[in-house]
Short mmCIF file of C-alpha atoms in Angstrom, two decimals:
data_model
loop_
_atom_site.label_atom_id
_atom_site.label_comp_id
_atom_site.label_asym_id
_atom_site.label_seq_id
_atom_site.Cartn_x
_atom_site.Cartn_y
_atom_site.Cartn_z
CA MET A 1062 0.23 23.48 10.78
CA TYR A 1063 -3.59 21.60 11.87
CA LYS A 1064 -6.40 21.99 9.04
CA VAL A 1065 -9.76 20.90 9.80
CA GLY A 1066 -12.45 19.13 7.00
CA PHE A 1067 -15.73 18.50 7.54
CA SER A 1068 -18.51 16.92 5.12
CA LYS A 1069 -22.43 15.33 4.66
CA ASP A 1070 -22.93 12.95 2.10
CA THR A 1071 -26.95 12.09 1.65
CA HIS A 1072 -28.53 8.97 -0.35
CA ASN A 1073 -32.05 7.97 -0.93
CA LEU A 1074 -32.54 4.10 0.27
CA ILE A 1075 -34.52 2.06 -2.39
CA PRO A 1076 -35.12 -1.45 -2.64
CA GLY A 1077 -32.51 -3.30 -3.27
CA GLU A 1078 -30.00 -6.30 -2.80
CA GLY A 1079 -27.58 -4.71 0.03
CA ILE A 1080 -25.70 -1.53 0.47
CA LYS A 1081 -21.43 -0.50 1.46
CA ILE A 1082 -20.34 1.48 3.92
CA GLY A 1083 -16.77 2.15 4.47
CA GLY A 1084 -16.34 -0.43 1.94
CA ILE A 1085 -18.44 -3.41 4.11
CA PHE A 1086 -20.77 -4.81 2.26
CA ILE A 1087 -23.59 -5.37 4.28
CA ASP A 1088 -26.77 -8.07 3.29
CA CYS A 1089 -30.02 -6.58 3.54
CA ASN A 1090 -33.11 -5.41 1.32
CA VAL A 1091 -31.89 -1.96 0.59
CA LYS A 1092 -29.59 -0.67 -1.82
CA VAL A 1093 -27.87 2.66 -2.18
CA GLU A 1094 -29.41 5.05 -5.17
CA SER A 1095 -26.03 6.34 -6.84
CA TYR A 1096 -23.63 6.85 -9.65
CA SER A 1097 -21.19 5.45 -7.93
CA ASP A 1098 -21.42 2.76 -5.61
CA GLY A 1099 -22.89 4.58 -2.93
CA ASP A 1100 -20.35 4.54 -0.35
CA VAL A 1101 -21.53 7.12 1.47
CA LEU A 1102 -19.16 7.18 4.40
CA PHE A 1103 -16.29 7.05 1.56
CA HIS A 1104 -18.05 10.13 -0.25
CA ALA A 1105 -18.13 12.30 3.12
CA LEU A 1106 -14.41 11.26 4.35
CA SER A 1107 -13.01 11.92 1.24
CA GLU A 1108 -14.64 15.19 1.08
CA SER A 1109 -13.70 16.41 4.28
CA ILE A 1110 -10.13 15.65 3.42
CA HIS A 1111 -10.81 18.06 0.51
CA GLY A 1112 -12.03 20.45 2.76
CA ALA A 1113 -9.22 20.37 4.59
CA LEU A 1114 -7.33 21.67 1.74
CA GLY A 1115 -9.28 23.70 0.27
CA LEU A 1116 -10.25 21.65 -2.72
CA GLU A 1117 -13.77 21.40 -4.71
CA ASP A 1118 -15.82 19.23 -3.73
CA LEU A 1119 -16.37 15.79 -5.10
CA GLY A 1120 -18.95 16.54 -8.16
CA PHE A 1121 -15.43 18.14 -9.70
CA TYR A 1122 -14.26 15.23 -9.97
CA TYR A 1123 -16.21 12.71 -9.92
CA ASN A 1124 -19.18 12.69 -12.60
CA GLU A 1125 -20.75 10.60 -15.36
CA SER A 1126 -18.57 12.55 -17.48
CA ASN A 1127 -14.91 10.37 -16.27
CA MET A 1128 -16.00 7.48 -13.93
CA THR A 1129 -18.27 4.79 -14.86
CA LYS A 1130 -21.76 3.84 -13.67
CA GLY A 1131 -21.66 2.14 -9.91
CA PHE A 1132 -17.71 2.72 -9.33
CA ASP A 1133 -16.36 1.50 -6.41
CA SER A 1134 -16.24 4.46 -3.88
CA VAL A 1135 -12.26 3.51 -2.97
CA ILE A 1136 -11.32 5.26 -5.85
CA ILE A 1137 -11.98 8.38 -4.55
CA LEU A 1138 -10.95 8.01 -1.16
CA ASN A 1139 -7.45 6.88 -2.31
CA SER A 1140 -7.68 10.00 -4.97
CA ALA A 1141 -8.34 11.78 -1.77
CA MET A 1142 -5.46 10.29 -0.22
CA ASN A 1143 -3.13 11.21 -3.02
CA PHE A 1144 -4.02 15.16 -2.36
CA LEU A 1145 -2.79 14.65 1.17
CA LYS A 1146 0.35 13.18 0.58
CA ASN A 1147 1.42 15.43 -2.20
CA GLU A 1148 0.86 18.24 0.29
CA ASN A 1149 2.34 16.19 2.75
CA TYR A 1150 -0.57 16.14 5.05
CA PHE A 1151 -1.44 13.58 7.27
CA ILE A 1152 -4.33 12.99 9.60
CA SER A 1153 -4.66 13.15 12.82
CA ASN A 1154 -8.32 11.62 13.45
CA VAL A 1155 -10.91 10.85 11.71
CA ASP A 1156 -15.10 11.42 13.18
CA ILE A 1157 -17.80 9.98 11.50
CA LEU A 1158 -21.30 9.91 12.35
CA ILE A 1159 -23.80 7.35 9.87
CA GLU A 1160 -27.62 7.69 9.97
CA LEU A 1161 -29.81 4.53 9.26
CA ASP A 1162 -32.58 3.50 10.69
CA SER A 1163 -32.43 -0.10 9.00
CA PRO A 1164 -30.01 -2.01 9.05
CA ASN A 1165 -28.45 -2.00 12.22
CA LEU A 1166 -24.73 -1.15 12.16
CA LYS A 1167 -23.69 -2.55 15.90
CA SER A 1168 -22.19 -5.48 14.08
CA ILE A 1169 -19.85 -3.89 11.53
CA LYS A 1170 -18.78 -0.28 12.87
CA THR A 1171 -15.31 -3.14 14.17
CA LEU A 1172 -14.89 -4.11 10.24
CA ILE A 1173 -15.66 -0.52 8.93
CA LYS A 1174 -13.37 0.67 11.01
CA ASN A 1175 -10.13 -1.70 10.57
CA ASN A 1176 -11.16 -1.13 6.68
CA LEU A 1177 -9.99 2.94 7.48
CA HIS A 1178 -7.13 1.66 9.66
CA LYS A 1179 -6.02 0.22 6.36
CA ILE A 1180 -6.79 2.64 3.60
CA LEU A 1181 -5.85 5.85 6.72
CA CYS A 1182 -2.93 4.21 7.86
CA ILE A 1183 -4.07 5.53 10.76
CA ASP A 1184 -3.99 4.06 14.53
CA GLU A 1185 -7.48 3.04 15.09
CA ARG A 1186 -8.08 4.73 18.15
CA ASN A 1187 -7.68 7.47 16.39
CA ILE A 1188 -11.05 6.44 14.82
CA SER A 1189 -14.49 7.14 15.62
CA ILE A 1190 -17.44 4.95 14.35
CA LYS A 1191 -20.66 5.99 15.48
CA ALA A 1192 -24.26 5.48 14.15
CA THR A 1193 -27.35 6.55 15.22
CA THR A 1194 -31.08 6.46 13.72
CA SER A 1195 -33.69 8.74 12.39
CA GLU A 1196 -36.24 7.18 15.15
CA GLY A 1197 -38.38 6.34 11.91
CA ASN A 1198 -38.09 9.83 10.81
CA ASN A 1199 -36.44 9.42 7.57
CA THR A 1200 -36.40 5.49 6.61
CA SER A 1201 -36.14 6.16 2.96
CA ILE A 1202 -32.78 8.08 3.17
CA ILE A 1203 -28.89 7.12 4.76
CA LYS A 1204 -26.19 10.10 5.39
CA CYS A 1205 -23.05 9.86 6.77
CA TYR A 1206 -21.28 12.61 8.74
CA SER A 1207 -17.37 13.39 8.70
CA THR A 1208 -14.98 15.39 10.39
CA ILE A 1209 -11.26 14.96 9.39
CA LEU A 1210 -8.14 16.85 11.72
CA ILE A 1211 -5.40 16.59 9.28
CA TYR A 1212 -1.30 18.16 9.65
CA LYS A 1213 1.75 19.23 8.06
CA LYS A 1214 5.22 17.42 8.50
CA GLY A 1215 8.03 19.84 7.61
CA LYS A 1216 10.83 21.96 9.54
CA GLU A 1217 8.37 24.75 9.44
CA ASN A 1218 5.49 22.56 11.41
CA GLU A 1219 8.37 21.19 13.85
#
């Protein structure tokens, strides 16, 4: 059985010392305004997994009542991966689009893809990382869109 999940995460950018995208730190003059570390890619990807499994959104599981300010968003992604494993689902492919005017992500897309390959345990050829800008129309935010295809292994699906 195949299932599709989709999600989007958006955060404001404020003056700061850098941002984290896909677990990779980028040294720049902005930071993400967020209760967590603000990793929009991990947030969108995790919530797309939740969507494919028919689970609640991230705010249901992770909020100020049960998480410490600035927590590492890989916690969220690892939890989503555990939900997949517990339901006997596996990732077929992931398609990610990041919208950010600055800094340019061209030089780190390969690093992000490699990090996702390690966390998700899927072939890098099944991970697409794309970057775009708002053409200067929305320079104070970062957005990430994630689509995921998952499949279930088992005798009834072979």
